[in-house]
mmCIF file of C-alpha atoms and ligand atoms in Angstrom:
data_model
loop_
_atom_site.group_PDB
_atom_site.id
_atom_site.type_symbol
_atom_site.label_atom_id
_atom_site.label_comp_id
_atom_site.label_asym_id
_atom_site.label_seq_id
_atom_site.Cartn_x
_atom_site.Cartn_y
_atom_site.Cartn_z
ATOM 1 C CA MET A 1 -51.420 149.637 -19.705
ATOM 2 C CA ALA A 2 -52.725 148.956 -16.245
ATOM 3 C CA ALA A 3 -52.168 145.321 -15.146
ATOM 4 C CA PHE A 4 -55.767 145.116 -13.811
ATOM 5 C CA CYS A 5 -59.267 145.984 -14.782
ATOM 6 C CA LYS A 6 -61.786 147.953 -13.233
ATOM 7 C CA GLN A 7 -65.277 146.731 -12.668
ATOM 8 C CA ILE A 8 -67.971 149.264 -12.915
ATOM 9 C CA ASN A 9 -71.817 148.784 -12.221
ATOM 10 C CA SER A 10 -71.140 146.096 -9.721
ATOM 11 C CA GLY A 11 -70.288 145.937 -5.839
ATOM 12 C CA HIS A 12 -67.308 143.786 -6.250
ATOM 13 C CA GLU A 13 -63.743 144.573 -5.835
ATOM 14 C CA VAL A 14 -61.118 143.786 -8.526
ATOM 15 C CA GLY A 15 -60.504 140.188 -8.791
ATOM 16 C CA ALA A 16 -63.617 139.371 -6.388
ATOM 17 C CA PHE A 17 -65.819 137.643 -8.989
ATOM 18 C CA PRO A 18 -68.698 135.637 -7.585
ATOM 19 C CA LEU A 19 -68.035 131.966 -7.669
ATOM 20 C CA THR A 20 -71.635 130.724 -7.495
ATOM 21 C CA GLY A 21 -71.274 127.896 -10.268
ATOM 22 C CA LYS A 22 -74.086 128.270 -12.864
ATOM 23 C CA GLN A 23 -77.173 126.249 -13.241
ATOM 24 C CA ILE A 24 -76.800 125.327 -16.926
ATOM 25 C CA ASP A 25 -77.632 122.059 -18.844
ATOM 26 C CA TRP A 26 -73.953 122.331 -20.431
ATOM 27 C CA SER A 27 -74.599 119.318 -22.601
ATOM 28 C CA ASN A 28 -77.697 120.862 -24.300
ATOM 29 C CA LEU A 29 -76.407 124.077 -25.262
ATOM 30 C CA GLY A 30 -76.911 125.331 -28.696
ATOM 31 C CA PHE A 31 -74.587 127.939 -30.557
ATOM 32 C CA GLU A 32 -76.572 130.995 -29.030
ATOM 33 C CA TYR A 33 -75.916 134.023 -26.802
ATOM 34 C CA THR A 34 -76.144 133.741 -23.316
ATOM 35 C CA LYS A 35 -75.638 136.814 -21.212
ATOM 36 C CA THR A 36 -72.588 136.177 -18.862
ATOM 37 C CA ASP A 37 -71.458 138.663 -16.076
ATOM 38 C CA TYR A 38 -68.769 140.771 -17.647
ATOM 39 C CA ARG A 39 -67.550 141.991 -20.867
ATOM 40 C CA PHE A 40 -64.199 143.862 -21.476
ATOM 41 C CA SER A 41 -64.192 147.400 -23.072
ATOM 42 C CA ALA A 42 -61.587 149.759 -24.307
ATOM 43 C CA ARG A 43 -61.838 152.893 -26.478
ATOM 44 C CA TRP A 44 -59.633 154.620 -28.982
ATOM 45 C CA ARG A 45 -59.904 158.370 -28.975
ATOM 46 C CA ASP A 46 -57.470 160.910 -30.227
ATOM 47 C CA GLY A 47 -54.943 158.165 -31.543
ATOM 48 C CA GLN A 48 -54.912 156.556 -28.029
ATOM 49 C CA TRP A 49 -56.341 153.363 -26.489
ATOM 50 C CA SER A 50 -57.859 153.304 -22.889
ATOM 51 C CA ASP A 51 -56.550 150.655 -20.704
ATOM 52 C CA GLY A 52 -59.975 149.054 -20.767
ATOM 53 C CA GLU A 53 -62.355 147.913 -18.065
ATOM 54 C CA LEU A 54 -64.864 145.042 -17.111
ATOM 55 C CA LEU A 55 -68.497 146.141 -17.564
ATOM 56 C CA SER A 56 -71.480 144.446 -16.433
ATOM 57 C CA SER A 57 -74.033 145.891 -18.826
ATOM 58 C CA GLU A 58 -74.486 144.036 -22.141
ATOM 59 C CA PHE A 59 -75.580 147.179 -24.000
ATOM 60 C CA ILE A 60 -73.414 149.725 -25.893
ATOM 61 C CA GLN A 61 -74.577 153.266 -26.142
ATOM 62 C CA ILE A 62 -73.320 154.729 -29.468
ATOM 63 C CA HIS A 63 -73.911 157.932 -31.506
ATOM 64 C CA GLU A 64 -76.501 157.699 -34.279
ATOM 65 C CA GLY A 65 -73.919 158.774 -36.768
ATOM 66 C CA ALA A 66 -71.557 155.808 -35.918
ATOM 67 C CA PRO A 67 -69.645 154.655 -39.083
ATOM 68 C CA ALA A 68 -70.293 150.949 -37.871
ATOM 69 C CA LEU A 69 -73.996 151.537 -38.270
ATOM 70 C CA HIS A 70 -73.788 153.408 -41.596
ATOM 71 C CA TYR A 71 -70.848 151.978 -43.351
ATOM 72 C CA ALA A 72 -70.192 148.701 -41.649
ATOM 73 C CA GLN A 73 -66.959 149.869 -40.330
ATOM 74 C CA GLN A 74 -66.704 146.974 -38.177
ATOM 75 C CA CYS A 75 -64.773 143.793 -37.500
ATOM 76 C CA PHE A 76 -64.550 140.810 -35.342
ATOM 77 C CA GLU A 77 -62.806 137.726 -34.270
ATOM 78 C CA GLY A 78 -63.960 134.297 -32.877
ATOM 79 C CA MET A 79 -62.128 131.950 -30.519
ATOM 80 C CA LYS A 80 -62.921 129.454 -27.711
ATOM 81 C CA ALA A 81 -61.926 128.821 -24.187
ATOM 82 C CA GLN A 82 -62.171 125.238 -22.946
ATOM 83 C CA THR A 83 -61.800 123.273 -19.564
ATOM 84 C CA ALA A 84 -58.994 120.936 -19.787
ATOM 85 C CA ARG A 85 -59.108 117.547 -17.689
ATOM 86 C CA ASP A 86 -56.832 119.125 -15.018
ATOM 87 C CA GLY A 87 -59.096 122.067 -14.727
ATOM 88 C CA ARG A 88 -57.064 124.658 -16.471
ATOM 89 C CA ILE A 89 -59.012 127.162 -18.841
ATOM 90 C CA LEU A 90 -57.150 126.715 -22.292
ATOM 91 C CA LEU A 91 -57.129 129.232 -25.074
ATOM 92 C CA PHE A 92 -55.998 128.041 -28.528
ATOM 93 C CA ARG A 93 -53.515 130.264 -30.556
ATOM 94 C CA PRO A 94 -55.088 133.587 -29.496
ATOM 95 C CA GLU A 95 -52.059 135.403 -30.814
ATOM 96 C CA LEU A 96 -53.169 134.462 -34.339
ATOM 97 C CA ASN A 97 -56.668 135.936 -33.838
ATOM 98 C CA SER A 98 -55.000 139.026 -32.658
ATOM 99 C CA GLU A 99 -52.545 139.147 -35.826
ATOM 100 C CA ARG A 100 -55.870 138.494 -38.053
ATOM 101 C CA MET A 101 -57.753 141.371 -36.446
ATOM 102 C CA GLN A 102 -54.796 143.744 -37.008
ATOM 103 C CA ARG A 103 -54.867 142.647 -40.712
ATOM 104 C CA THR A 104 -58.510 143.385 -40.779
ATOM 105 C CA CYS A 105 -57.988 146.735 -39.171
ATOM 106 C CA ASP A 106 -55.461 147.838 -41.909
ATOM 107 C CA ARG A 107 -57.908 146.808 -44.652
ATOM 108 C CA LEU A 108 -60.969 148.759 -43.166
ATOM 109 C CA SER A 109 -58.824 151.902 -42.128
ATOM 110 C CA MET A 110 -59.349 151.133 -38.440
ATOM 111 C CA PRO A 111 -56.666 151.575 -35.666
ATOM 112 C CA ARG A 112 -54.966 148.352 -34.623
ATOM 113 C CA VAL A 113 -55.847 146.833 -31.555
ATOM 114 C CA PRO A 114 -52.488 146.270 -30.025
ATOM 115 C CA THR A 115 -51.544 142.618 -29.395
ATOM 116 C CA GLU A 116 -51.131 143.175 -25.736
ATOM 117 C CA LEU A 117 -54.451 144.891 -25.413
ATOM 118 C CA PHE A 118 -56.237 142.209 -27.498
ATOM 119 C CA LEU A 119 -54.889 139.390 -25.256
ATOM 120 C CA HIS A 120 -55.288 141.179 -22.107
ATOM 121 C CA GLY A 121 -58.919 141.979 -23.048
ATOM 122 C CA VAL A 122 -59.644 138.185 -23.998
ATOM 123 C CA GLU A 123 -58.102 136.783 -20.833
ATOM 124 C CA GLU A 124 -59.984 139.406 -18.557
ATOM 125 C CA ALA A 125 -63.356 138.641 -20.119
ATOM 126 C CA VAL A 126 -62.551 134.942 -19.818
ATOM 127 C CA ARG A 127 -61.053 135.183 -16.124
ATOM 128 C CA ALA A 128 -64.149 137.343 -15.020
ATOM 129 C CA ASN A 129 -66.636 134.917 -16.358
ATOM 130 C CA GLN A 130 -64.814 131.791 -15.387
ATOM 131 C CA ASP A 131 -67.940 130.479 -13.923
ATOM 132 C CA TRP A 132 -69.495 130.517 -17.320
ATOM 133 C CA VAL A 133 -66.828 128.227 -18.759
ATOM 134 C CA PRO A 134 -68.428 124.582 -19.379
ATOM 135 C CA PRO A 135 -66.775 122.068 -17.293
ATOM 136 C CA TYR A 136 -64.522 119.363 -19.070
ATOM 137 C CA GLY A 137 -66.413 116.494 -20.842
ATOM 138 C CA SER A 138 -69.596 118.550 -21.360
ATOM 139 C CA GLY A 139 -68.820 118.905 -25.002
ATOM 140 C CA ALA A 140 -69.505 122.771 -24.836
ATOM 141 C CA SER A 141 -67.099 125.592 -24.734
ATOM 142 C CA LEU A 142 -66.939 129.440 -23.906
ATOM 143 C CA TYR A 143 -67.010 131.235 -27.320
ATOM 144 C CA ILE A 144 -65.098 134.533 -27.155
ATOM 145 C CA ARG A 145 -65.996 137.180 -29.552
ATOM 146 C CA PRO A 146 -63.681 140.254 -29.722
ATOM 147 C CA LEU A 147 -65.257 142.898 -31.807
ATOM 148 C CA LEU A 148 -64.123 146.539 -33.048
ATOM 149 C CA ILE A 149 -66.578 149.101 -34.054
ATOM 150 C CA GLY A 150 -66.178 152.678 -35.483
ATOM 151 C CA VAL A 151 -68.411 155.014 -33.280
ATOM 152 C CA GLY A 152 -68.866 158.578 -32.746
ATOM 153 C CA ALA A 153 -70.567 161.192 -34.881
ATOM 154 C CA ASN A 154 -69.906 160.924 -38.662
ATOM 155 C CA MET A 155 -71.809 161.410 -41.871
ATOM 156 C CA GLY A 156 -69.622 161.188 -44.728
ATOM 157 C CA LEU A 157 -67.732 158.115 -45.817
ATOM 158 C CA ARG A 158 -64.470 158.307 -43.933
ATOM 159 C CA PRO A 159 -63.074 156.393 -41.117
ATOM 160 C CA ALA A 160 -64.415 156.991 -37.684
ATOM 161 C CA LYS A 161 -62.786 159.406 -35.114
ATOM 162 C CA GLU A 162 -63.612 157.026 -32.102
ATOM 163 C CA TYR A 163 -63.449 153.061 -31.738
ATOM 164 C CA GLU A 164 -64.618 150.645 -29.177
ATOM 165 C CA PHE A 165 -62.819 147.457 -28.638
ATOM 166 C CA ARG A 166 -65.182 144.850 -26.825
ATOM 167 C CA VAL A 167 -64.627 141.155 -25.974
ATOM 168 C CA ILE A 168 -67.953 139.314 -25.061
ATOM 169 C CA VAL A 169 -68.262 135.556 -24.146
ATOM 170 C CA SER A 170 -70.944 133.161 -24.197
ATOM 171 C CA PRO A 171 -71.097 129.319 -23.360
ATOM 172 C CA VAL A 172 -71.977 127.599 -26.598
ATOM 173 C CA GLY A 173 -72.622 123.886 -27.798
ATOM 174 C CA PRO A 174 -71.874 122.405 -31.178
ATOM 175 C CA TYR A 175 -72.504 124.940 -34.278
ATOM 176 C CA TYR A 176 -74.341 122.613 -36.594
ATOM 177 C CA LYS A 177 -77.583 121.249 -35.492
ATOM 178 C CA SER A 178 -76.337 117.527 -36.158
ATOM 179 C CA GLY A 179 -73.997 117.963 -33.126
ATOM 180 C CA GLY A 180 -71.197 115.821 -32.038
ATOM 181 C CA LEU A 181 -68.904 114.443 -34.763
ATOM 182 C CA SER A 182 -71.726 113.488 -37.209
ATOM 183 C CA LEU A 183 -71.831 114.325 -40.863
ATOM 184 C CA ILE A 184 -72.997 117.648 -42.034
ATOM 185 C CA SER A 185 -74.031 118.653 -45.650
ATOM 186 C CA LEU A 186 -73.233 121.582 -47.890
ATOM 187 C CA ALA A 187 -75.158 123.196 -50.830
ATOM 188 C CA VAL A 188 -73.165 125.125 -53.452
ATOM 189 C CA SER A 189 -74.475 128.619 -53.495
ATOM 190 C CA ASP A 190 -75.368 130.620 -56.790
ATOM 191 C CA PHE A 191 -74.429 133.684 -54.838
ATOM 192 C CA ASP A 192 -70.812 134.905 -54.038
ATOM 193 C CA ARG A 193 -69.388 135.439 -50.968
ATOM 194 C CA ALA A 194 -66.407 137.789 -51.743
ATOM 195 C CA ALA A 195 -64.913 139.346 -54.694
ATOM 196 C CA PRO A 196 -61.430 138.255 -55.864
ATOM 197 C CA HIS A 197 -59.878 141.529 -54.617
ATOM 198 C CA GLY A 198 -62.468 142.449 -51.896
ATOM 199 C CA THR A 199 -62.250 141.892 -48.320
ATOM 200 C CA GLY A 200 -63.141 138.158 -48.067
ATOM 201 C CA ASP A 201 -59.626 137.284 -46.503
ATOM 202 C CA VAL A 202 -60.302 139.467 -43.484
ATOM 203 C CA LYS A 203 -63.096 139.211 -40.843
ATOM 204 C CA ALA A 204 -65.134 142.220 -41.564
ATOM 205 C CA GLY A 205 -68.607 141.800 -40.457
ATOM 206 C CA ALA A 206 -69.829 143.294 -43.784
ATOM 207 C CA ASN A 207 -68.840 140.010 -45.443
ATOM 208 C CA TYR A 208 -71.509 138.188 -43.569
ATOM 209 C CA PRO A 209 -75.123 139.522 -43.998
ATOM 210 C CA GLY A 210 -74.976 138.601 -47.833
ATOM 211 C CA GLY A 211 -74.715 134.987 -46.838
ATOM 212 C CA LEU A 212 -77.708 134.967 -44.807
ATOM 213 C CA TYR A 213 -79.914 134.529 -47.773
ATOM 214 C CA ALA A 214 -77.516 131.994 -49.216
ATOM 215 C CA THR A 215 -77.671 129.940 -46.139
ATOM 216 C CA ARG A 216 -81.451 130.058 -46.049
ATOM 217 C CA LYS A 217 -81.350 128.672 -49.829
ATOM 218 C CA ALA A 218 -78.924 125.993 -48.497
ATOM 219 C CA HIS A 219 -81.390 125.171 -45.575
ATOM 220 C CA ASP A 220 -84.199 124.816 -48.136
ATOM 221 C CA LEU A 221 -82.357 122.160 -49.787
ATOM 222 C CA GLY A 222 -81.774 120.304 -46.526
ATOM 223 C CA ALA A 223 -77.991 121.257 -46.237
ATOM 224 C CA ASN A 224 -76.494 122.764 -43.008
ATOM 225 C CA GLU A 225 -74.549 125.402 -44.809
ATOM 226 C CA ALA A 226 -73.789 127.173 -48.033
ATOM 227 C CA LEU A 227 -70.637 126.292 -50.031
ATOM 228 C CA TYR A 228 -69.265 129.180 -52.065
ATOM 229 C CA LEU A 229 -67.170 128.755 -55.491
ATOM 230 C CA ASP A 230 -64.919 131.578 -56.767
ATOM 231 C CA ALA A 231 -66.771 134.527 -57.871
ATOM 232 C CA ALA A 232 -64.828 134.981 -61.125
ATOM 233 C CA GLU A 233 -65.607 131.639 -62.571
ATOM 234 C CA HIS A 234 -67.809 129.546 -60.368
ATOM 235 C CA ARG A 235 -65.458 126.757 -60.554
ATOM 236 C CA TYR A 236 -63.064 126.763 -57.630
ATOM 237 C CA ILE A 237 -64.139 125.595 -54.242
ATOM 238 C CA GLU A 238 -63.651 128.710 -51.747
ATOM 239 C CA GLU A 239 -65.196 128.117 -48.396
ATOM 240 C CA ALA A 240 -68.542 127.540 -46.424
ATOM 241 C CA GLY A 241 -70.347 130.518 -44.762
ATOM 242 C CA SER A 242 -68.224 130.208 -41.572
ATOM 243 C CA ALA A 243 -65.609 127.542 -42.104
ATOM 244 C CA ASN A 244 -62.781 126.614 -44.517
ATOM 245 C CA ILE A 245 -62.725 123.361 -46.351
ATOM 246 C CA ILE A 246 -60.349 120.395 -46.140
ATOM 247 C CA ILE A 247 -60.358 117.333 -48.465
ATOM 248 C CA SER A 248 -58.401 114.155 -48.157
ATOM 249 C CA ILE A 249 -57.463 112.316 -51.559
ATOM 250 C CA ASN A 250 -55.337 109.649 -52.792
ATOM 251 C CA GLN A 251 -56.049 107.017 -50.273
ATOM 252 C CA GLY A 252 -55.470 109.255 -47.483
ATOM 253 C CA LYS A 253 -52.139 110.167 -48.422
ATOM 254 C CA GLU A 254 -52.859 113.644 -49.273
ATOM 255 C CA MET A 255 -54.747 116.600 -47.829
ATOM 256 C CA ILE A 256 -55.767 119.568 -49.946
ATOM 257 C CA THR A 257 -57.375 122.842 -49.281
ATOM 258 C CA PRO A 258 -58.533 125.746 -51.413
ATOM 259 C CA LYS A 259 -55.920 128.434 -52.151
ATOM 260 C CA SER A 260 -57.750 131.801 -52.857
ATOM 261 C CA ALA A 261 -57.102 135.292 -51.751
ATOM 262 C CA ALA A 262 -60.941 135.730 -51.201
ATOM 263 C CA ILE A 263 -61.254 133.203 -48.292
ATOM 264 C CA LEU A 264 -60.715 133.861 -44.526
ATOM 265 C CA PRO A 265 -57.450 132.171 -43.609
ATOM 266 C CA SER A 266 -58.810 129.908 -40.792
ATOM 267 C CA ILE A 267 -56.752 129.310 -37.739
ATOM 268 C CA THR A 268 -58.308 125.896 -37.342
ATOM 269 C CA ARG A 269 -57.277 125.063 -40.880
ATOM 270 C CA ARG A 270 -53.711 126.108 -40.454
ATOM 271 C CA SER A 271 -53.426 123.946 -37.384
ATOM 272 C CA ILE A 272 -55.219 120.853 -39.095
ATOM 273 C CA MET A 273 -52.816 121.130 -42.199
ATOM 274 C CA ILE A 274 -49.827 121.124 -39.741
ATOM 275 C CA LEU A 275 -51.377 118.061 -37.827
ATOM 276 C CA ALA A 276 -52.079 116.147 -41.237
ATOM 277 C CA GLU A 277 -48.482 116.679 -42.380
ATOM 278 C CA GLN A 278 -46.739 116.053 -38.937
ATOM 279 C CA GLU A 279 -48.888 113.725 -37.163
ATOM 280 C CA LEU A 280 -50.395 111.629 -39.971
ATOM 281 C CA GLY A 281 -47.496 111.796 -42.567
ATOM 282 C CA MET A 282 -49.859 113.309 -45.198
ATOM 283 C CA LYS A 283 -48.801 115.499 -47.994
ATOM 284 C CA ALA A 284 -50.710 118.833 -47.266
ATOM 285 C CA THR A 285 -51.275 121.345 -50.034
ATOM 286 C CA GLU A 286 -53.028 124.439 -50.402
ATOM 287 C CA ARG A 287 -54.060 124.804 -54.150
ATOM 288 C CA PRO A 288 -57.136 125.925 -56.399
ATOM 289 C CA ILE A 289 -59.623 123.068 -56.295
ATOM 290 C CA ASP A 290 -61.669 122.657 -59.405
ATOM 291 C CA LEU A 291 -64.943 121.165 -57.827
ATOM 292 C CA ARG A 292 -66.594 119.575 -60.842
ATOM 293 C CA ARG A 293 -63.365 118.329 -62.428
ATOM 294 C CA GLU A 294 -61.941 116.864 -59.057
ATOM 295 C CA VAL A 295 -64.983 115.839 -57.020
ATOM 296 C CA ALA A 296 -64.580 112.255 -58.110
ATOM 297 C CA SER A 297 -61.298 112.042 -56.119
ATOM 298 C CA PHE A 298 -62.509 113.451 -52.994
ATOM 299 C CA GLU A 299 -62.340 110.772 -50.355
ATOM 300 C CA GLU A 300 -63.242 112.522 -47.230
ATOM 301 C CA VAL A 301 -64.340 116.330 -46.931
ATOM 302 C CA ALA A 302 -64.534 118.446 -43.866
ATOM 303 C CA ALA A 303 -65.371 122.199 -42.950
ATOM 304 C CA CYS A 304 -63.240 123.502 -40.211
ATOM 305 C CA GLY A 305 -63.125 126.654 -37.967
ATOM 306 C CA THR A 306 -63.452 127.633 -34.254
ATOM 307 C CA ALA A 307 -67.217 127.303 -34.363
ATOM 308 C CA ALA A 308 -67.222 124.170 -36.628
ATOM 309 C CA VAL A 309 -64.034 122.587 -35.134
ATOM 310 C CA LEU A 310 -63.807 119.851 -37.592
ATOM 311 C CA SER A 311 -67.301 118.850 -39.075
ATOM 312 C CA PRO A 312 -66.965 116.084 -41.767
ATOM 313 C CA VAL A 313 -69.134 116.785 -44.662
ATOM 314 C CA GLY A 314 -71.145 113.772 -45.805
ATOM 315 C CA LYS A 315 -72.497 115.367 -48.966
ATOM 316 C CA ILE A 316 -72.411 118.341 -51.246
ATOM 317 C CA TRP A 317 -75.356 119.663 -53.337
ATOM 318 C CA PHE A 318 -74.368 121.066 -56.890
ATOM 319 C CA ASP A 319 -75.537 120.546 -60.481
ATOM 320 C CA GLN A 320 -79.008 119.381 -59.338
ATOM 321 C CA GLN A 321 -77.603 116.188 -57.255
ATOM 322 C CA TRP A 322 -76.016 115.291 -53.913
ATOM 323 C CA HIS A 323 -72.495 114.098 -54.183
ATOM 324 C CA HIS A 324 -71.484 111.852 -51.366
ATOM 325 C CA PHE A 325 -68.160 111.298 -49.567
ATOM 326 C CA HIS A 326 -66.856 109.346 -46.713
ATOM 327 C CA GLY A 327 -67.903 105.981 -48.481
ATOM 328 C CA HIS A 328 -71.729 107.076 -48.964
ATOM 329 C CA GLY A 329 -72.682 105.842 -45.461
ATOM 330 C CA GLU A 330 -73.343 107.809 -42.357
ATOM 331 C CA LYS A 331 -70.032 107.107 -40.879
ATOM 332 C CA VAL A 332 -67.142 109.649 -40.470
ATOM 333 C CA GLY A 333 -64.104 108.562 -42.486
ATOM 334 C CA PRO A 334 -60.934 107.680 -40.490
ATOM 335 C CA VAL A 335 -58.809 110.660 -41.719
ATOM 336 C CA MET A 336 -61.018 113.099 -40.327
ATOM 337 C CA GLN A 337 -61.951 111.296 -37.241
ATOM 338 C CA GLU A 338 -58.295 111.033 -36.421
ATOM 339 C CA LEU A 339 -57.648 114.691 -37.168
ATOM 340 C CA TYR A 340 -60.844 115.536 -35.126
ATOM 341 C CA ASP A 341 -59.495 113.571 -32.168
ATOM 342 C CA LEU A 342 -55.959 115.143 -32.294
ATOM 343 C CA LEU A 343 -57.309 118.622 -32.661
ATOM 344 C CA SER A 344 -59.927 118.493 -30.074
ATOM 345 C CA GLY A 345 -57.456 116.386 -27.624
ATOM 346 C CA ILE A 346 -54.997 119.429 -27.880
ATOM 347 C CA GLN A 347 -57.719 121.846 -27.193
ATOM 348 C CA ARG A 348 -58.970 120.120 -24.240
ATOM 349 C CA GLY A 349 -55.601 119.441 -22.821
ATOM 350 C CA GLU A 350 -55.823 115.609 -23.420
ATOM 351 C CA ARG A 351 -52.987 115.180 -25.666
ATOM 352 C CA GLU A 352 -49.568 116.549 -25.406
ATOM 353 C CA ASP A 353 -49.493 120.003 -26.870
ATOM 354 C CA LYS A 354 -46.159 119.713 -28.928
ATOM 355 C CA PHE A 355 -46.478 122.738 -30.911
ATOM 356 C CA GLY A 356 -47.241 125.044 -28.034
ATOM 357 C CA TRP A 357 -50.639 126.084 -29.299
ATOM 358 C CA THR A 358 -52.717 126.435 -25.958
ATOM 359 C CA SER A 359 -52.240 128.786 -23.123
ATOM 360 C CA ALA A 360 -53.994 128.798 -19.661
ATOM 361 C CA VAL A 361 -55.925 131.629 -18.480
ATOM 362 C CA ARG A 362 -54.632 133.034 -15.123
ATOM 363 C CA ARG A 363 -57.443 132.243 -12.571
HETATM 364 C C1 LIG B 401 -65.887 132.886 -43.234
HETATM 365 C C2 LIG B 401 -65.146 132.114 -42.411
HETATM 366 N N1 LIG B 401 -64.166 131.172 -42.807
HETATM 367 C C3 LIG B 401 -63.372 130.434 -41.919
HETATM 368 C C4 LIG B 401 -63.685 130.626 -40.580
HETATM 369 C C5 LIG B 401 -62.872 129.754 -39.609
HETATM 370 O O1 LIG B 401 -61.689 130.550 -39.174
HETATM 371 P P1 LIG B 401 -60.910 130.250 -37.724
HETATM 372 O O2 LIG B 401 -60.645 128.774 -37.847
HETATM 373 O O3 LIG B 401 -59.971 130.922 -37.414
HETATM 374 O O4 LIG B 401 -62.139 130.208 -36.752
HETATM 375 C C6 LIG B 401 -64.409 131.326 -40.083
HETATM 376 C C7 LIG B 401 -64.778 131.616 -38.607
HETATM 377 O O5 LIG B 401 -64.000 132.051 -37.860
HETATM 378 C C8 LIG B 401 -65.333 132.365 -41.095
HETATM 379 O O6 LIG B 401 -66.249 133.105 -40.468
#
């Protein structure tokens, strides 16, 4: 692959990105799309990936017969870049996103995006848009959305003949409206997110639109997000609409998280479970969690993911009532507070990165 990216539709030379500084109220950003200057795009055709290039247009022209449009042959990833105290722009475990996208590609019969191309696309998109990376201390970050879509003419249900890999970025604020590290609420959904042997464990776009209705129902109950139980028995906790669940029990000595083949293996959760075990000395266990039978033992509950970071859950609605955690108050419990501080401290380069989880984007 070429070691540089070509810019088109713009008068700038390679590497000469305008350093104008953006007039943005970084601390009041929501989790919304903002058009940035560049996106990375590579195409797969005849079994070959192109080198990829930076584009300035936010539009993709695709054939009306594209399998992405008809059969949702599409997948994506989500990650963040943050400005560290020393000014570096840090990525958090991007190789795991690449690995997960490859697993998704296998499941959806799409060509794998090679790790080198994935990481190159992510770095180029961030580097080209470095003016859009929110400053240290603003509470905002640059959300990175790699996506892969099946394009080209097609009609029957079979894999696309061409694919577009694109990386777009957008500065974002907190995912939940409550913002900062305040308690959110979840409502158990009557609907299922994913079948036991379906595609719930990969990041297929098709897993998400069914959840829009469930989320609306959760909002109607005053909750921030839907919480799904297992589709077979509606008994075991699976995950929230866009985040995994972690629960501390046993006077903060143990951290448990649902074991299920139908949930998305969260990179944030994997990291938090390591921090709980190695930094807080907790016993960290992934196992089926029976909501009704075990709820009385839950001390602190949280949703976790790239967008949610670690969002403590104050209460969950099910069986016609709210069930409270974190001591019933509005205060975040000590375990989740400490884990949030540890995780976000590493992600922002404020704490020693013992595990080698962050990498700096070349400017
Ligand atoms: C359904 C679902 N679960 C969990 C997560 C959290 O995963 P990660 O920590 O890798 O962002 C996400 C978001 O990416 C998601 O969409």
